[in-house]
PDB file of C-alpha atoms in Angstrom:
ATOM      1  CA  MET A   1     -10.271 -15.875   9.890  1.00  0.00           C
ATOM      2  CA  MET A   2      -6.598 -14.947  10.082  1.00  0.00           C
ATOM      3  CA  GLU A   3      -3.863 -17.551   9.970  1.00  0.00           C
ATOM      4  CA  SER A   4      -1.549 -18.114  12.954  1.00  0.00           C
ATOM      5  CA  VAL A   5       1.601 -17.931  10.802  1.00  0.00           C
ATOM      6  CA  PRO A   6       2.573 -14.385   9.781  1.00  0.00           C
ATOM      7  CA  LEU A   7       2.268 -13.430   6.149  1.00  0.00           C
ATOM      8  CA  LEU A   8       4.807 -10.645   6.585  1.00  0.00           C
ATOM      9  CA  MET A   9       7.363 -10.409   9.389  1.00  0.00           C
ATOM     10  CA  ALA A  10       9.935  -7.750  10.277  1.00  0.00           C
ATOM     11  CA  THR A  11      12.703  -8.650  12.699  1.00  0.00           C
ATOM     12  CA  ASP A  12      15.120  -6.254  14.451  1.00  0.00           C
ATOM     13  CA  LEU A  13      14.805  -3.530  11.812  1.00  0.00           C
ATOM     14  CA  HIS A  14      17.190  -0.592  12.034  1.00  0.00           C
ATOM     15  CA  LYS A  15      17.219   2.408   9.693  1.00  0.00           C
ATOM     16  CA  THR A  16      19.302   5.566   9.922  1.00  0.00           C
ATOM     17  CA  TYR A  17      19.266   8.524   7.551  1.00  0.00           C
ATOM     18  CA  ARG A  18      21.883  11.218   7.172  1.00  0.00           C
ATOM     19  CA  LYS A  19      20.803  14.849   7.226  1.00  0.00           C
ATOM     20  CA  HIS A  20      23.900  16.849   6.373  1.00  0.00           C
ATOM     21  CA  ALA A  21      26.435  15.788   9.031  1.00  0.00           C
ATOM     22  CA  GLU A  22      23.753  14.509  11.403  1.00  0.00           C
ATOM     23  CA  LYS A  23      22.600  10.916  11.669  1.00  0.00           C
ATOM     24  CA  VAL A  24      18.884  10.434  12.299  1.00  0.00           C
ATOM     25  CA  ARG A  25      17.995   7.045  13.751  1.00  0.00           C
ATOM     26  CA  VAL A  26      14.461   6.301  12.604  1.00  0.00           C
ATOM     27  CA  LEU A  27      13.940   2.593  13.381  1.00  0.00           C
ATOM     28  CA  ARG A  28      15.694   1.006  16.335  1.00  0.00           C
ATOM     29  CA  GLY A  29      15.315  -2.752  16.448  1.00  0.00           C
ATOM     30  CA  LEU A  30      11.679  -2.941  15.414  1.00  0.00           C
ATOM     31  CA  ASP A  31       9.813  -6.264  15.340  1.00  0.00           C
ATOM     32  CA  MET A  32       6.382  -6.706  13.754  1.00  0.00           C
ATOM     33  CA  GLU A  33       4.137  -9.424  12.362  1.00  0.00           C
ATOM     34  CA  VAL A  34       1.270  -9.047   9.893  1.00  0.00           C
ATOM     35  CA  PHE A  35      -1.207 -11.849   9.261  1.00  0.00           C
ATOM     36  CA  ALA A  36      -3.070 -12.762   6.072  1.00  0.00           C
ATOM     37  CA  GLY A  37      -6.453 -11.045   5.865  1.00  0.00           C
ATOM     38  CA  GLU A  38      -5.611  -8.472   8.512  1.00  0.00           C
ATOM     39  CA  PHE A  39      -6.350  -4.751   8.304  1.00  0.00           C
ATOM     40  CA  LEU A  40      -3.587  -3.201  10.400  1.00  0.00           C
ATOM     41  CA  SER A  41      -3.058   0.457  11.298  1.00  0.00           C
ATOM     42  CA  ILE A  42       0.327   1.925  12.177  1.00  0.00           C
ATOM     43  CA  VAL A  43       0.128   5.168  14.151  1.00  0.00           C
ATOM     44  CA  GLY A  44       2.615   7.489  15.792  1.00  0.00           C
ATOM     45  CA  VAL A  45       3.755  11.077  15.929  1.00  0.00           C
ATOM     46  CA  SER A  46       5.440  12.719  12.941  1.00  0.00           C
ATOM     47  CA  GLY A  47       8.975  11.376  12.581  1.00  0.00           C
ATOM     48  CA  SER A  48       8.306   8.173  14.491  1.00  0.00           C
ATOM     49  CA  GLY A  49       9.168   6.023  11.458  1.00  0.00           C
ATOM     50  CA  LYS A  50       5.730   5.066  10.141  1.00  0.00           C
ATOM     51  CA  SER A  51       6.378   5.746   6.465  1.00  0.00           C
ATOM     52  CA  THR A  52       9.928   4.413   6.703  1.00  0.00           C
ATOM     53  CA  LEU A  53       8.589   1.133   8.035  1.00  0.00           C
ATOM     54  CA  LEU A  54       6.002   0.902   5.265  1.00  0.00           C
ATOM     55  CA  HIS A  55       8.650   1.551   2.614  1.00  0.00           C
ATOM     56  CA  LEU A  56      10.855  -1.181   4.057  1.00  0.00           C
ATOM     57  CA  LEU A  57       7.993  -3.681   4.199  1.00  0.00           C
ATOM     58  CA  GLY A  58       7.194  -2.967   0.544  1.00  0.00           C
ATOM     59  CA  THR A  59      10.878  -3.205  -0.543  1.00  0.00           C
ATOM     60  CA  LEU A  60      10.938   0.440  -1.627  1.00  0.00           C
ATOM     61  CA  ASP A  61      13.967   0.783   0.644  1.00  0.00           C
ATOM     62  CA  ARG A  62      16.301  -1.559   2.527  1.00  0.00           C
ATOM     63  CA  PRO A  63      16.987  -1.733   6.269  1.00  0.00           C
ATOM     64  CA  ASP A  64      20.473  -1.083   7.581  1.00  0.00           C
ATOM     65  CA  GLU A  65      20.068  -4.123   9.828  1.00  0.00           C
ATOM     66  CA  GLY A  66      17.382  -6.742  10.353  1.00  0.00           C
ATOM     67  CA  THR A  67      15.249  -8.839   8.044  1.00  0.00           C
ATOM     68  CA  ILE A  68      11.849  -8.818   6.360  1.00  0.00           C
ATOM     69  CA  GLN A  69      10.195 -12.104   5.437  1.00  0.00           C
ATOM     70  CA  LEU A  70       7.212 -12.847   3.206  1.00  0.00           C
ATOM     71  CA  GLU A  71       5.774 -16.281   4.031  1.00  0.00           C
ATOM     72  CA  GLY A  72       9.102 -17.263   5.568  1.00  0.00           C
ATOM     73  CA  GLU A  73      11.254 -16.089   2.633  1.00  0.00           C
ATOM     74  CA  ARG A  74      13.579 -13.180   3.197  1.00  0.00           C
ATOM     75  CA  ILE A  75      12.787 -10.360   0.747  1.00  0.00           C
ATOM     76  CA  ASP A  76      14.772  -7.314   1.872  1.00  0.00           C
ATOM     77  CA  ASP A  77      18.009  -8.657   0.374  1.00  0.00           C
ATOM     78  CA  LEU A  78      16.599  -9.904  -2.944  1.00  0.00           C
ATOM     79  CA  PRO A  79      18.152  -8.765  -6.226  1.00  0.00           C
ATOM     80  CA  ALA A  80      16.652  -5.593  -7.703  1.00  0.00           C
ATOM     81  CA  GLU A  81      14.724  -7.432 -10.412  1.00  0.00           C
ATOM     82  CA  ARG A  82      12.930  -9.682  -7.909  1.00  0.00           C
ATOM     83  CA  ARG A  83      12.112  -6.739  -5.652  1.00  0.00           C
ATOM     84  CA  ASP A  84      10.707  -4.907  -8.674  1.00  0.00           C
ATOM     85  CA  ARG A  85       8.498  -7.922  -9.382  1.00  0.00           C
ATOM     86  CA  LEU A  86       7.280  -7.996  -5.782  1.00  0.00           C
ATOM     87  CA  ARG A  87       6.317  -4.322  -5.946  1.00  0.00           C
ATOM     88  CA  ASN A  88       4.469  -4.872  -9.212  1.00  0.00           C
ATOM     89  CA  GLN A  89       2.660  -8.109  -8.405  1.00  0.00           C
ATOM     90  CA  THR A  90       2.598  -8.845  -4.650  1.00  0.00           C
ATOM     91  CA  PHE A  91       2.346  -5.380  -3.100  1.00  0.00           C
ATOM     92  CA  GLY A  92      -0.092  -2.623  -4.023  1.00  0.00           C
ATOM     93  CA  PHE A  93       0.717   0.927  -2.955  1.00  0.00           C
ATOM     94  CA  ILE A  94      -1.472   3.921  -2.094  1.00  0.00           C
ATOM     95  CA  PHE A  95       0.184   7.236  -1.242  1.00  0.00           C
ATOM     96  CA  GLN A  96      -0.991  10.476   0.312  1.00  0.00           C
ATOM     97  CA  PHE A  97      -0.325  12.464  -2.861  1.00  0.00           C
ATOM     98  CA  TYR A  98      -1.964   9.996  -5.305  1.00  0.00           C
ATOM     99  CA  HIS A  99       0.886  10.079  -7.903  1.00  0.00           C
ATOM    100  CA  LEU A 100      -1.470   9.908 -10.870  1.00  0.00           C
ATOM    101  CA  LEU A 101       0.117  10.784 -14.217  1.00  0.00           C
ATOM    102  CA  PRO A 102      -1.426  14.105 -15.347  1.00  0.00           C
ATOM    103  CA  GLU A 103      -1.257  13.308 -19.061  1.00  0.00           C
ATOM    104  CA  LEU A 104      -3.282  10.084 -18.675  1.00  0.00           C
ATOM    105  CA  ASN A 105      -6.981   9.727 -17.989  1.00  0.00           C
ATOM    106  CA  THR A 106      -8.371   7.773 -15.041  1.00  0.00           C
ATOM    107  CA  LEU A 107      -8.630   4.468 -16.889  1.00  0.00           C
ATOM    108  CA  GLU A 108      -5.128   4.774 -18.338  1.00  0.00           C
ATOM    109  CA  ASN A 109      -3.674   5.573 -14.915  1.00  0.00           C
ATOM    110  CA  VAL A 110      -5.234   2.424 -13.462  1.00  0.00           C
ATOM    111  CA  LEU A 111      -3.718   0.358 -16.274  1.00  0.00           C
ATOM    112  CA  VAL A 112      -0.141   1.617 -15.781  1.00  0.00           C
ATOM    113  CA  PRO A 113       0.971  -1.295 -13.519  1.00  0.00           C
ATOM    114  CA  GLN A 114      -0.274  -3.745 -16.135  1.00  0.00           C
ATOM    115  CA  MET A 115       1.623  -1.887 -18.868  1.00  0.00           C
ATOM    116  CA  ILE A 116       4.761  -2.250 -16.752  1.00  0.00           C
ATOM    117  CA  LYS A 117       4.097  -5.932 -16.084  1.00  0.00           C
ATOM    118  CA  HIS A 118       3.626  -6.977 -19.724  1.00  0.00           C
ATOM    119  CA  SER A 119       5.849  -6.864 -22.755  1.00  0.00           C
ATOM    120  CA  THR A 120       4.548  -4.833 -25.695  1.00  0.00           C
ATOM    121  CA  LEU A 121       3.296  -7.928 -27.523  1.00  0.00           C
ATOM    122  CA  SER A 122       1.719  -9.404 -24.389  1.00  0.00           C
ATOM    123  CA  TRP A 123       0.004  -6.081 -23.653  1.00  0.00           C
ATOM    124  CA  LEU A 124      -1.455  -5.871 -27.131  1.00  0.00           C
ATOM    125  CA  ARG A 125      -2.813  -9.387 -26.835  1.00  0.00           C
ATOM    126  CA  GLN A 126      -4.385  -8.901 -23.426  1.00  0.00           C
ATOM    127  CA  ARG A 127      -5.319  -5.240 -23.304  1.00  0.00           C
ATOM    128  CA  GLN A 128      -9.065  -5.776 -23.842  1.00  0.00           C
ATOM    129  CA  PRO A 129      -9.625  -8.109 -20.844  1.00  0.00           C
ATOM    130  CA  LEU A 130      -7.261  -5.951 -18.788  1.00  0.00           C
ATOM    131  CA  ARG A 131      -9.205  -2.868 -19.767  1.00  0.00           C
ATOM    132  CA  ARG A 132     -12.432  -4.580 -18.676  1.00  0.00           C
ATOM    133  CA  ARG A 133     -10.882  -5.400 -15.296  1.00  0.00           C
ATOM    134  CA  ALA A 134      -9.769  -1.770 -14.863  1.00  0.00           C
ATOM    135  CA  VAL A 135     -13.293  -0.560 -15.668  1.00  0.00           C
ATOM    136  CA  GLU A 136     -14.711  -3.031 -13.138  1.00  0.00           C
ATOM    137  CA  LEU A 137     -12.344  -1.767 -10.456  1.00  0.00           C
ATOM    138  CA  LEU A 138     -13.211   1.852 -11.154  1.00  0.00           C
ATOM    139  CA  GLU A 139     -16.901   1.026 -10.977  1.00  0.00           C
ATOM    140  CA  ARG A 140     -16.312  -0.737  -7.663  1.00  0.00           C
ATOM    141  CA  VAL A 141     -14.709   2.372  -6.158  1.00  0.00           C
ATOM    142  CA  GLY A 142     -17.431   4.643  -7.546  1.00  0.00           C
ATOM    143  CA  LEU A 143     -15.642   6.086 -10.584  1.00  0.00           C
ATOM    144  CA  GLY A 144     -17.508   4.333 -13.367  1.00  0.00           C
ATOM    145  CA  GLN A 145     -18.547   7.701 -14.827  1.00  0.00           C
ATOM    146  CA  ARG A 146     -15.067   9.234 -14.640  1.00  0.00           C
ATOM    147  CA  LEU A 147     -13.081   6.896 -16.875  1.00  0.00           C
ATOM    148  CA  LYS A 148     -11.975   9.536 -19.380  1.00  0.00           C
ATOM    149  CA  HIS A 149     -11.328  12.333 -16.905  1.00  0.00           C
ATOM    150  CA  ARG A 150      -7.760  13.474 -16.259  1.00  0.00           C
ATOM    151  CA  PRO A 151      -6.514  13.981 -12.680  1.00  0.00           C
ATOM    152  CA  ARG A 152      -6.995  17.770 -12.840  1.00  0.00           C
ATOM    153  CA  GLU A 153     -10.703  17.142 -13.426  1.00  0.00           C
ATOM    154  CA  LEU A 154     -11.105  14.935 -10.325  1.00  0.00           C
ATOM    155  CA  SER A 155     -11.605  15.847  -6.679  1.00  0.00           C
ATOM    156  CA  GLY A 156      -9.118  14.715  -4.047  1.00  0.00           C
ATOM    157  CA  GLY A 157     -11.367  11.855  -2.998  1.00  0.00           C
ATOM    158  CA  GLU A 158     -11.829  10.765  -6.619  1.00  0.00           C
ATOM    159  CA  MET A 159      -8.072  10.811  -7.219  1.00  0.00           C
ATOM    160  CA  GLN A 160      -7.520   8.617  -4.173  1.00  0.00           C
ATOM    161  CA  ARG A 161     -10.203   6.201  -5.370  1.00  0.00           C
ATOM    162  CA  ALA A 162      -8.425   6.028  -8.725  1.00  0.00           C
ATOM    163  CA  ALA A 163      -5.170   5.339  -6.874  1.00  0.00           C
ATOM    164  CA  ILE A 164      -6.860   2.482  -4.995  1.00  0.00           C
ATOM    165  CA  ALA A 165      -8.082   0.966  -8.262  1.00  0.00           C
ATOM    166  CA  ARG A 166      -4.570   1.291  -9.712  1.00  0.00           C
ATOM    167  CA  ALA A 167      -3.119  -0.451  -6.637  1.00  0.00           C
ATOM    168  CA  LEU A 168      -5.548  -3.352  -7.157  1.00  0.00           C
ATOM    169  CA  ILE A 169      -5.175  -3.890 -10.899  1.00  0.00           C
ATOM    170  CA  ASN A 170      -2.455  -6.530 -10.523  1.00  0.00           C
ATOM    171  CA  GLN A 171      -4.374  -8.346  -7.772  1.00  0.00           C
ATOM    172  CA  PRO A 172      -1.836  -7.807  -4.979  1.00  0.00           C
ATOM    173  CA  ARG A 173      -1.814  -9.892  -1.832  1.00  0.00           C
ATOM    174  CA  ILE A 174      -0.870  -6.956   0.390  1.00  0.00           C
ATOM    175  CA  LEU A 175      -2.003  -3.339   0.121  1.00  0.00           C
ATOM    176  CA  LEU A 176       0.298  -0.722   1.669  1.00  0.00           C
ATOM    177  CA  ALA A 177      -1.435   2.606   2.302  1.00  0.00           C
ATOM    178  CA  ASP A 178       0.697   5.585   3.386  1.00  0.00           C
ATOM    179  CA  GLU A 179      -1.534   8.299   4.882  1.00  0.00           C
ATOM    180  CA  PRO A 180      -4.319   7.596   2.346  1.00  0.00           C
ATOM    181  CA  THR A 181      -6.591  10.220   3.939  1.00  0.00           C
ATOM    182  CA  GLY A 182      -3.914  12.812   4.690  1.00  0.00           C
ATOM    183  CA  ASN A 183      -4.989  15.232   1.939  1.00  0.00           C
ATOM    184  CA  LEU A 184      -8.741  14.731   2.372  1.00  0.00           C
ATOM    185  CA  ASP A 185     -11.418  16.274   4.533  1.00  0.00           C
ATOM    186  CA  ALA A 186     -12.855  14.163   7.342  1.00  0.00           C
ATOM    187  CA  GLY A 187     -15.934  12.997   5.456  1.00  0.00           C
ATOM    188  CA  THR A 188     -14.060  12.041   2.299  1.00  0.00           C
ATOM    189  CA  GLY A 189     -11.341  10.360   4.359  1.00  0.00           C
ATOM    190  CA  ALA A 190     -13.942   8.235   6.123  1.00  0.00           C
ATOM    191  CA  GLU A 191     -15.327   7.173   2.734  1.00  0.00           C
ATOM    192  CA  ILE A 192     -11.860   6.086   1.556  1.00  0.00           C
ATOM    193  CA  VAL A 193     -11.270   4.029   4.707  1.00  0.00           C
ATOM    194  CA  GLN A 194     -14.669   2.381   4.197  1.00  0.00           C
ATOM    195  CA  VAL A 195     -13.636   1.426   0.662  1.00  0.00           C
ATOM    196  CA  LEU A 196     -10.511  -0.211   2.128  1.00  0.00           C
ATOM    197  CA  ARG A 197     -12.527  -1.929   4.860  1.00  0.00           C
ATOM    198  CA  ASP A 198     -14.906  -3.373   2.272  1.00  0.00           C
ATOM    199  CA  LEU A 199     -11.998  -4.677   0.163  1.00  0.00           C
ATOM    200  CA  ASN A 200     -10.524  -6.308   3.240  1.00  0.00           C
ATOM    201  CA  ARG A 201     -13.756  -7.985   4.295  1.00  0.00           C
ATOM    202  CA  ARG A 202     -15.055  -9.050   0.897  1.00  0.00           C
ATOM    203  CA  GLU A 203     -11.796 -10.161  -0.687  1.00  0.00           C
ATOM    204  CA  GLY A 204      -9.608 -10.971   2.302  1.00  0.00           C
ATOM    205  CA  LEU A 205      -7.056  -8.385   1.163  1.00  0.00           C
ATOM    206  CA  THR A 206      -4.300  -7.799   3.709  1.00  0.00           C
ATOM    207  CA  ILE A 207      -3.956  -4.057   4.332  1.00  0.00           C
ATOM    208  CA  ILE A 208      -1.290  -2.136   6.245  1.00  0.00           C
ATOM    209  CA  MET A 209      -2.239   1.524   6.687  1.00  0.00           C
ATOM    210  CA  VAL A 210      -0.054   4.271   8.091  1.00  0.00           C
ATOM    211  CA  THR A 211      -2.022   7.178   9.528  1.00  0.00           C
ATOM    212  CA  HIS A 212      -1.839   9.955  12.085  1.00  0.00           C
ATOM    213  CA  ASN A 213      -5.647  10.190  12.164  1.00  0.00           C
ATOM    214  CA  LEU A 214      -6.887   8.271  15.207  1.00  0.00           C
ATOM    215  CA  ASP A 215     -10.506   8.807  14.171  1.00  0.00           C
ATOM    216  CA  ILE A 216     -10.229   6.296  11.313  1.00  0.00           C
ATOM    217  CA  VAL A 217      -8.375   3.440  13.021  1.00  0.00           C
ATOM    218  CA  THR A 218     -11.562   2.105  14.600  1.00  0.00           C
ATOM    219  CA  GLU A 219     -12.324   0.602  11.182  1.00  0.00           C
ATOM    220  CA  THR A 220      -9.202  -1.588  11.351  1.00  0.00           C
ATOM    221  CA  ASP A 221      -8.583  -4.900  13.071  1.00  0.00           C
ATOM    222  CA  ARG A 222      -5.470  -3.938  15.006  1.00  0.00           C
ATOM    223  CA  VAL A 223      -3.455  -0.830  15.790  1.00  0.00           C
ATOM    224  CA  VAL A 224       0.278  -0.672  16.483  1.00  0.00           C
ATOM    225  CA  ARG A 225       1.936   2.502  17.729  1.00  0.00           C
ATOM    226  CA  LEU A 226       5.483   3.511  16.868  1.00  0.00           C
ATOM    227  CA  VAL A 227       7.413   5.220  19.654  1.00  0.00           C
ATOM    228  CA  ALA A 228      11.109   6.094  19.263  1.00  0.00           C
ATOM    229  CA  GLY A 229      11.545   3.736  16.333  1.00  0.00           C
ATOM    230  CA  GLN A 230       9.974   0.701  17.986  1.00  0.00           C
ATOM    231  CA  ILE A 231       6.529  -0.840  18.399  1.00  0.00           C
ATOM    232  CA  GLU A 232       4.919   0.133  21.680  1.00  0.00           C
ATOM    233  CA  ARG A 233       3.773  -2.943  23.578  1.00  0.00           C
ATOM    234  CA  ALA A 234       1.104  -4.139  23.612  1.00  0.00           C
ATOM    235  CA  PRO A 235      -0.926  -3.176  20.513  1.00  0.00           C
ATOM    236  CA  GLN A 236      -4.578  -2.504  21.166  1.00  0.00           C
ATOM    237  CA  ALA A 237      -7.220  -4.719  19.558  1.00  0.00           C
ATOM    238  CA  ILE A 238      -9.902  -2.556  17.966  1.00  0.00           C
ATOM    239  CA  CYS A 239     -12.538  -5.088  16.943  1.00  0.00           C
ATOM    240  CA  ASP A 240     -13.188  -8.790  16.855  1.00  0.00           C
ATOM    241  CA  PHE A 241     -12.092 -10.733  13.806  1.00  0.00           C
TER     242      PHE A 241
END
């Protein structure tokens, strides 16, 4: 059951990029609320601002105007160190192109956020229980037999499953997924969305997914559409909570 108070709230967001001498207005006064335990899809045509919005929500970038609040606390204007901590501990990220490190095996890739989180001494003290958690996550996403494989030895679907496990290793409260099925065939993409749906239902993980694929949004709780840098009103409810 979702709470009535938003977990994450964007208010009057504006974002403009410069392309040579031209200014490209991407977001134009966007307002949006996301509730704890929700699986939300953001859809829209290419260039509508979907990925820009996701990057702002996850503090990967800052808005030109407007605010972003997490449980009532403004986060878009936090110092760099606190935003780094949010990205490491509160937000988990999944990208279209996986971003697995080619020199590391699957298990090592999943452990990277924990290596970043801990000092060298702390890592050495805790690496065995952390390694067990990484193995458990990989088993949960169906990669228990691929722990020692490097990315070049994995299929696209397997690499995205590894990326999901990596995004979960620090137990984030919010998972931000930017076109997680964009490089996958329809069948594999459906499997990835089902993995996300199961995580949302079993663990109450809040998920915000950007996609252009309207075939997969039926698995989510709510869909919002971006048109000309704003949310089209009213969003369509896809299924009962």
